[in-house]
mmCIF file with all atom_site columns, C-alpha atoms in Angstrom:
data_model
loop_
_atom_site.group_PDB
_atom_site.id
_atom_site.type_symbol
_atom_site.label_atom_id
_atom_site.label_alt_id
_atom_site.label_comp_id
_atom_site.label_asym_id
_atom_site.label_entity_id
_atom_site.label_seq_id
_atom_site.pdbx_PDB_ins_code
_atom_site.Cartn_x
_atom_site.Cartn_y
_atom_site.Cartn_z
_atom_site.occupancy
_atom_site.B_iso_or_equiv
_atom_site.pdbx_formal_charge
_atom_site.auth_seq_id
_atom_site.auth_comp_id
_atom_site.auth_asym_id
_atom_site.auth_atom_id
_atom_site.pdbx_PDB_model_num
ATOM 1   C CA . MET A 1 1   ? 132.480 53.181 128.190 1.00 63.00 ? 127 MET A CA 1
ATOM 2   C CA . ASN A 1 2   ? 128.902 53.785 129.416 1.00 65.00 ? 128 ASN A CA 1
ATOM 3   C CA . LYS A 1 3   ? 127.737 54.196 125.813 1.00 70.00 ? 129 LYS A CA 1
ATOM 4   C CA . ILE A 1 4   ? 129.191 50.812 124.876 1.00 70.00 ? 130 ILE A CA 1
ATOM 5   C CA . LEU A 1 5   ? 127.578 49.112 127.890 1.00 60.00 ? 131 LEU A CA 1
ATOM 6   C CA . ASN A 1 6   ? 124.234 50.740 127.089 1.00 63.00 ? 132 ASN A CA 1
ATOM 7   C CA . LEU A 1 7   ? 124.504 49.616 123.457 1.00 60.00 ? 133 LEU A CA 1
ATOM 8   C CA . VAL A 1 8   ? 125.371 46.045 124.502 1.00 60.00 ? 134 VAL A CA 1
ATOM 9   C CA . PHE A 1 9   ? 122.430 46.013 126.942 1.00 59.00 ? 135 PHE A CA 1
ATOM 10  C CA . ILE A 1 10  ? 120.041 47.266 124.236 1.00 65.00 ? 136 ILE A CA 1
ATOM 11  C CA . LEU A 1 11  ? 121.279 44.655 121.749 1.00 57.00 ? 137 LEU A CA 1
ATOM 12  C CA . ILE A 1 12  ? 120.906 41.834 124.282 1.00 63.00 ? 138 ILE A CA 1
ATOM 13  C CA . SER A 1 13  ? 117.395 43.057 125.162 1.00 58.00 ? 139 SER A CA 1
ATOM 14  C CA . LEU A 1 14  ? 116.394 43.180 121.482 1.00 54.00 ? 140 LEU A CA 1
ATOM 15  C CA . PHE A 1 15  ? 117.814 39.710 120.904 1.00 57.00 ? 141 PHE A CA 1
ATOM 16  C CA . ALA A 1 16  ? 115.798 38.380 123.834 1.00 54.00 ? 142 ALA A CA 1
ATOM 17  C CA . LEU A 1 17  ? 112.614 39.876 122.360 1.00 51.00 ? 143 LEU A CA 1
ATOM 18  C CA . VAL A 1 18  ? 113.036 38.311 118.921 1.00 51.00 ? 144 VAL A CA 1
ATOM 19  C CA . GLN A 1 19  ? 114.394 34.972 120.099 1.00 54.00 ? 145 GLN A CA 1
ATOM 20  C CA . HIS A 1 20  ? 112.332 32.017 118.855 1.00 49.00 ? 146 HIS A CA 1
ATOM 21  C CA . THR A 1 21  ? 110.073 30.466 121.465 1.00 44.00 ? 147 THR A CA 1
ATOM 22  C CA . GLU A 1 22  ? 107.901 27.378 121.310 1.00 48.00 ? 148 GLU A CA 1
ATOM 23  C CA . SER A 1 23  ? 104.417 27.386 122.720 1.00 44.00 ? 149 SER A CA 1
ATOM 24  C CA . LEU A 1 24  ? 103.152 24.482 124.763 1.00 46.00 ? 150 LEU A CA 1
ATOM 25  C CA . PRO A 1 25  ? 100.279 22.452 123.316 1.00 49.00 ? 151 PRO A CA 1
ATOM 26  C CA . LEU A 1 26  ? 96.841  23.450 124.545 1.00 45.00 ? 152 LEU A CA 1
ATOM 27  C CA . ASP A 1 27  ? 94.635  20.698 125.927 1.00 44.00 ? 153 ASP A CA 1
ATOM 28  C CA . LEU A 1 28  ? 91.429  21.784 124.191 1.00 43.00 ? 154 LEU A CA 1
ATOM 29  C CA . GLY A 1 29  ? 89.466  18.777 125.416 1.00 46.00 ? 155 GLY A CA 1
ATOM 30  C CA . ARG A 1 30  ? 89.876  19.676 129.056 1.00 45.00 ? 156 ARG A CA 1
ATOM 31  C CA . THR A 1 31  ? 89.603  23.432 128.417 1.00 44.00 ? 157 THR A CA 1
ATOM 32  C CA . THR A 1 32  ? 86.382  23.047 126.440 1.00 48.00 ? 158 THR A CA 1
ATOM 33  C CA . LYS A 1 33  ? 84.815  20.829 129.092 1.00 49.00 ? 159 LYS A CA 1
ATOM 34  C CA . ASN A 1 34  ? 85.603  23.398 131.790 1.00 53.00 ? 160 ASN A CA 1
ATOM 35  C CA . ILE A 1 35  ? 84.071  26.172 129.688 1.00 63.00 ? 161 ILE A CA 1
ATOM 36  C CA . LEU A 1 36  ? 80.930  24.143 129.017 1.00 76.00 ? 162 LEU A CA 1
ATOM 37  C CA . ALA A 1 37  ? 80.380  23.206 132.652 1.00 90.00 ? 163 ALA A CA 1
ATOM 38  C CA . ILE A 1 38  ? 77.046  24.390 134.008 1.00 94.00 ? 164 ILE A CA 1
ATOM 39  C CA . LEU A 1 39  ? 76.871  26.092 137.388 1.00 95.00 ? 165 LEU A CA 1
ATOM 40  C CA . GLY A 1 40  ? 73.755  25.421 139.416 1.00 97.00 ? 166 GLY A CA 1
ATOM 41  C CA . ILE A 1 41  ? 72.099  24.382 142.627 1.00 97.00 ? 167 ILE A CA 1
ATOM 42  C CA . ALA A 1 42  ? 71.455  20.790 143.695 1.00 98.00 ? 168 ALA A CA 1
ATOM 43  C CA . THR A 1 43  ? 68.374  19.744 145.627 1.00 98.00 ? 169 THR A CA 1
ATOM 44  C CA . PHE A 1 44  ? 66.960  16.295 146.350 1.00 97.00 ? 170 PHE A CA 1
ATOM 45  C CA . TYR A 1 45  ? 63.572  14.611 146.054 1.00 97.00 ? 171 TYR A CA 1
ATOM 46  C CA . ASP A 1 46  ? 61.843  11.298 146.660 1.00 97.00 ? 172 ASP A CA 1
ATOM 47  C CA . VAL A 1 47  ? 62.558  9.414  143.428 1.00 97.00 ? 173 VAL A CA 1
ATOM 48  C CA . GLU A 1 48  ? 60.499  6.461  144.666 1.00 97.00 ? 174 GLU A CA 1
ATOM 49  C CA . ALA A 1 49  ? 57.254  8.499  144.661 1.00 95.00 ? 175 ALA A CA 1
ATOM 50  C CA . GLY A 1 50  ? 56.448  7.362  141.114 1.00 93.00 ? 176 GLY A CA 1
ATOM 51  C CA . LEU A 1 51  ? 57.683  7.138  137.555 1.00 93.00 ? 177 LEU A CA 1
ATOM 52  C CA . GLY A 1 52  ? 59.886  9.967  136.354 1.00 92.00 ? 178 GLY A CA 1
ATOM 53  C CA . SER A 1 53  ? 59.153  11.847 133.120 1.00 92.00 ? 179 SER A CA 1
ATOM 54  C CA . CYS A 1 54  ? 61.347  9.298  131.299 1.00 94.00 ? 180 CYS A CA 1
ATOM 55  C CA . GLY A 1 55  ? 58.995  6.494  132.381 1.00 93.00 ? 181 GLY A CA 1
ATOM 56  C CA . ILE A 1 56  ? 61.620  4.953  134.657 1.00 93.00 ? 182 ILE A CA 1
ATOM 57  C CA . GLN A 1 57  ? 61.013  3.832  138.250 1.00 95.00 ? 183 GLN A CA 1
ATOM 58  C CA . SER A 1 58  ? 64.072  4.605  140.372 1.00 97.00 ? 184 SER A CA 1
ATOM 59  C CA . SER A 1 59  ? 65.150  3.867  143.916 1.00 97.00 ? 185 SER A CA 1
ATOM 60  C CA . ALA A 1 60  ? 66.666  6.247  146.439 1.00 97.00 ? 186 ALA A CA 1
ATOM 61  C CA . SER A 1 61  ? 69.920  4.264  146.402 1.00 98.00 ? 187 SER A CA 1
ATOM 62  C CA . GLU A 1 62  ? 70.522  4.961  142.693 1.00 98.00 ? 188 GLU A CA 1
ATOM 63  C CA . PHE A 1 63  ? 72.521  7.937  141.442 1.00 99.00 ? 189 PHE A CA 1
ATOM 64  C CA . VAL A 1 64  ? 69.777  9.582  139.351 1.00 99.00 ? 190 VAL A CA 1
ATOM 65  C CA . VAL A 1 65  ? 68.754  13.167 138.595 1.00 98.00 ? 191 VAL A CA 1
ATOM 66  C CA . ALA A 1 66  ? 65.874  15.248 137.365 1.00 98.00 ? 192 ALA A CA 1
ATOM 67  C CA . VAL A 1 67  ? 67.094  17.993 135.020 1.00 97.00 ? 193 VAL A CA 1
ATOM 68  C CA . ASN A 1 68  ? 65.460  21.428 135.052 1.00 96.00 ? 194 ASN A CA 1
ATOM 69  C CA . HIS A 1 69  ? 62.666  21.789 132.486 1.00 92.00 ? 195 HIS A CA 1
ATOM 70  C CA . GLU A 1 70  ? 64.575  24.245 130.243 1.00 94.00 ? 196 GLU A CA 1
ATOM 71  C CA . GLN A 1 71  ? 67.565  21.975 129.719 1.00 95.00 ? 197 GLN A CA 1
ATOM 72  C CA . MET A 1 72  ? 65.502  18.791 129.637 1.00 93.00 ? 198 MET A CA 1
ATOM 73  C CA . GLY A 1 73  ? 63.378  20.143 126.784 1.00 86.00 ? 199 GLY A CA 1
ATOM 74  C CA . ASN A 1 74  ? 60.559  17.595 126.960 1.00 73.00 ? 200 ASN A CA 1
ATOM 75  C CA . GLU A 1 75  ? 58.739  16.873 123.732 1.00 73.00 ? 201 GLU A CA 1
ATOM 76  C CA . VAL A 1 76  ? 55.143  15.723 123.207 1.00 71.00 ? 202 VAL A CA 1
ATOM 77  C CA . ASN A 1 77  ? 56.045  12.305 124.613 1.00 74.00 ? 203 ASN A CA 1
ATOM 78  C CA . PRO A 1 78  ? 58.679  12.904 127.310 1.00 72.00 ? 204 PRO A CA 1
ATOM 79  C CA . ASN A 1 79  ? 59.481  9.168  127.380 1.00 74.00 ? 205 ASN A CA 1
ATOM 80  C CA . ASN A 1 80  ? 61.140  9.666  123.969 1.00 82.00 ? 206 ASN A CA 1
ATOM 81  C CA . ASN A 1 81  ? 63.331  12.529 125.167 1.00 89.00 ? 207 ASN A CA 1
ATOM 82  C CA . PRO A 1 82  ? 66.951  11.984 124.034 1.00 92.00 ? 208 PRO A CA 1
ATOM 83  C CA . ARG A 1 83  ? 68.121  13.253 127.439 1.00 95.00 ? 209 ARG A CA 1
ATOM 84  C CA . CYS A 1 84  ? 66.484  10.253 129.144 1.00 94.00 ? 210 CYS A CA 1
ATOM 85  C CA . LYS A 1 85  ? 69.111  7.792  130.389 1.00 94.00 ? 211 LYS A CA 1
ATOM 86  C CA . GLN A 1 86  ? 71.885  10.206 129.358 1.00 97.00 ? 212 GLN A CA 1
ATOM 87  C CA . GLN A 1 87  ? 74.545  10.718 132.014 1.00 98.00 ? 213 GLN A CA 1
ATOM 88  C CA . VAL A 1 88  ? 75.710  13.855 133.753 1.00 98.00 ? 214 VAL A CA 1
ATOM 89  C CA . LYS A 1 89  ? 79.012  14.407 135.544 1.00 98.00 ? 215 LYS A CA 1
ATOM 90  C CA . ILE A 1 90  ? 78.519  16.417 138.715 1.00 98.00 ? 216 ILE A CA 1
ATOM 91  C CA . ASP A 1 91  ? 81.234  18.184 140.714 1.00 97.00 ? 217 ASP A CA 1
ATOM 92  C CA . GLY A 1 92  ? 80.237  18.963 144.288 1.00 96.00 ? 218 GLY A CA 1
ATOM 93  C CA . PRO A 1 93  ? 81.375  21.843 146.494 1.00 93.00 ? 219 PRO A CA 1
ATOM 94  C CA . LYS A 1 94  ? 84.345  19.839 147.805 1.00 86.00 ? 220 LYS A CA 1
ATOM 95  C CA . GLY A 1 95  ? 85.504  18.831 144.312 1.00 86.00 ? 221 GLY A CA 1
ATOM 96  C CA . LYS A 1 96  ? 84.149  15.284 144.313 1.00 89.00 ? 222 LYS A CA 1
ATOM 97  C CA . SER A 1 97  ? 82.999  14.136 140.842 1.00 95.00 ? 223 SER A CA 1
ATOM 98  C CA . VAL A 1 98  ? 80.085  11.729 140.484 1.00 98.00 ? 224 VAL A CA 1
ATOM 99  C CA . MET A 1 99  ? 78.234  10.318 137.458 1.00 99.00 ? 225 MET A CA 1
ATOM 100 C CA . ALA A 1 100 ? 74.431  10.056 137.444 1.00 99.00 ? 226 ALA A CA 1
ATOM 101 C CA . ASP A 1 101 ? 71.651  9.028  135.043 1.00 98.00 ? 227 ASP A CA 1
ATOM 102 C CA . ILE A 1 102 ? 68.893  11.379 133.897 1.00 98.00 ? 228 ILE A CA 1
ATOM 103 C CA . VAL A 1 103 ? 65.474  9.870  134.683 1.00 97.00 ? 229 VAL A CA 1
ATOM 104 C CA . ASP A 1 104 ? 63.166  12.826 135.256 1.00 96.00 ? 230 ASP A CA 1
ATOM 105 C CA . THR A 1 105 ? 62.345  16.504 134.724 1.00 95.00 ? 231 THR A CA 1
ATOM 106 C CA . CYS A 1 106 ? 62.254  19.064 137.522 1.00 95.00 ? 232 CYS A CA 1
ATOM 107 C CA . PRO A 1 107 ? 59.527  21.553 136.565 1.00 93.00 ? 233 PRO A CA 1
ATOM 108 C CA . GLY A 1 108 ? 60.277  23.833 139.533 1.00 94.00 ? 234 GLY A CA 1
ATOM 109 C CA . CYS A 1 109 ? 64.050  23.954 139.034 1.00 96.00 ? 235 CYS A CA 1
ATOM 110 C CA . ASN A 1 110 ? 65.782  26.944 137.459 1.00 96.00 ? 236 ASN A CA 1
ATOM 111 C CA . TYR A 1 111 ? 68.168  26.666 134.517 1.00 97.00 ? 237 TYR A CA 1
ATOM 112 C CA . GLY A 1 112 ? 71.358  24.882 135.598 1.00 97.00 ? 238 GLY A CA 1
ATOM 113 C CA . CYS A 1 113 ? 69.800  23.182 138.604 1.00 98.00 ? 239 CYS A CA 1
ATOM 114 C CA . LEU A 1 114 ? 69.465  19.446 139.247 1.00 98.00 ? 240 LEU A CA 1
ATOM 115 C CA . ASP A 1 115 ? 67.113  17.585 141.581 1.00 98.00 ? 241 ASP A CA 1
ATOM 116 C CA . MET A 1 116 ? 68.861  14.445 142.886 1.00 98.00 ? 242 MET A CA 1
ATOM 117 C CA . SER A 1 117 ? 68.078  11.148 144.546 1.00 98.00 ? 243 SER A CA 1
ATOM 118 C CA . THR A 1 118 ? 68.893  11.280 148.250 1.00 98.00 ? 244 THR A CA 1
ATOM 119 C CA . SER A 1 119 ? 71.886  8.945  147.901 1.00 98.00 ? 245 SER A CA 1
ATOM 120 C CA . LEU A 1 120 ? 73.347  11.069 145.101 1.00 98.00 ? 246 LEU A CA 1
ATOM 121 C CA . PHE A 1 121 ? 72.811  14.294 147.045 1.00 97.00 ? 247 PHE A CA 1
ATOM 122 C CA . GLN A 1 122 ? 74.599  12.817 150.058 1.00 96.00 ? 248 GLN A CA 1
ATOM 123 C CA . GLU A 1 123 ? 77.500  11.670 147.871 1.00 96.00 ? 249 GLU A CA 1
ATOM 124 C CA . VAL A 1 124 ? 77.889  15.010 146.073 1.00 97.00 ? 250 VAL A CA 1
ATOM 125 C CA . CYS A 1 125 ? 76.917  17.536 148.750 1.00 95.00 ? 251 CYS A CA 1
ATOM 126 C CA . GLY A 1 126 ? 77.023  15.853 152.141 1.00 91.00 ? 252 GLY A CA 1
ATOM 127 C CA . GLY A 1 127 ? 74.114  15.405 154.525 1.00 89.00 ? 253 GLY A CA 1
ATOM 128 C CA . LEU A 1 128 ? 70.490  15.906 153.586 1.00 95.00 ? 254 LEU A CA 1
ATOM 129 C CA . GLU A 1 129 ? 70.197  18.557 156.296 1.00 94.00 ? 255 GLU A CA 1
ATOM 130 C CA . LEU A 1 130 ? 71.997  20.957 153.923 1.00 90.00 ? 256 LEU A CA 1
ATOM 131 C CA . GLY A 1 131 ? 68.939  20.981 151.657 1.00 94.00 ? 257 GLY A CA 1
ATOM 132 C CA . ILE A 1 132 ? 70.818  22.580 148.756 1.00 96.00 ? 258 ILE A CA 1
ATOM 133 C CA . CYS A 1 133 ? 74.397  22.930 147.552 1.00 97.00 ? 259 CYS A CA 1
ATOM 134 C CA . LYS A 1 134 ? 76.295  24.569 144.707 1.00 97.00 ? 260 LYS A CA 1
ATOM 135 C CA . ILE A 1 135 ? 77.366  22.266 141.875 1.00 98.00 ? 261 ILE A CA 1
ATOM 136 C CA . LYS A 1 136 ? 79.098  22.309 138.518 1.00 97.00 ? 262 LYS A CA 1
ATOM 137 C CA . TRP A 1 137 ? 77.943  19.722 135.991 1.00 98.00 ? 263 TRP A CA 1
ATOM 138 C CA . THR A 1 138 ? 78.025  18.680 132.348 1.00 97.00 ? 264 THR A CA 1
ATOM 139 C CA . PHE A 1 139 ? 76.078  16.378 130.071 1.00 96.00 ? 265 PHE A CA 1
ATOM 140 C CA . VAL A 1 140 ? 78.225  13.363 129.162 1.00 94.00 ? 266 VAL A CA 1
#
């Protein structure tokens, strides 16, 4: 009797292994965007101090950023940079997502880092007293 039960158990186990299954569709759009997200540090600066490298005058109330020099890739005439006026989507440390326009280059920022207007920094990170915060962002 034990041999029959063992044989039945083995057959059921084998059937379960070869049974047809359907895979769920993979959302490549969302997966790819998560893979391509850039991790970095956010800081803020006085965007009203003068024109940015894109030749745009901004105000502190606007959601604008200066991209680090490596990812900005300025050419001979930085005003013609294709990154100028492009948008970035920024996720702050508490998960809040905010869109901002690229208007400047941050020569002192490391790869992955963004320098923000004060209003954008407050929206993404919290108070200015923090000085810096961790972010995840992508070019849009």
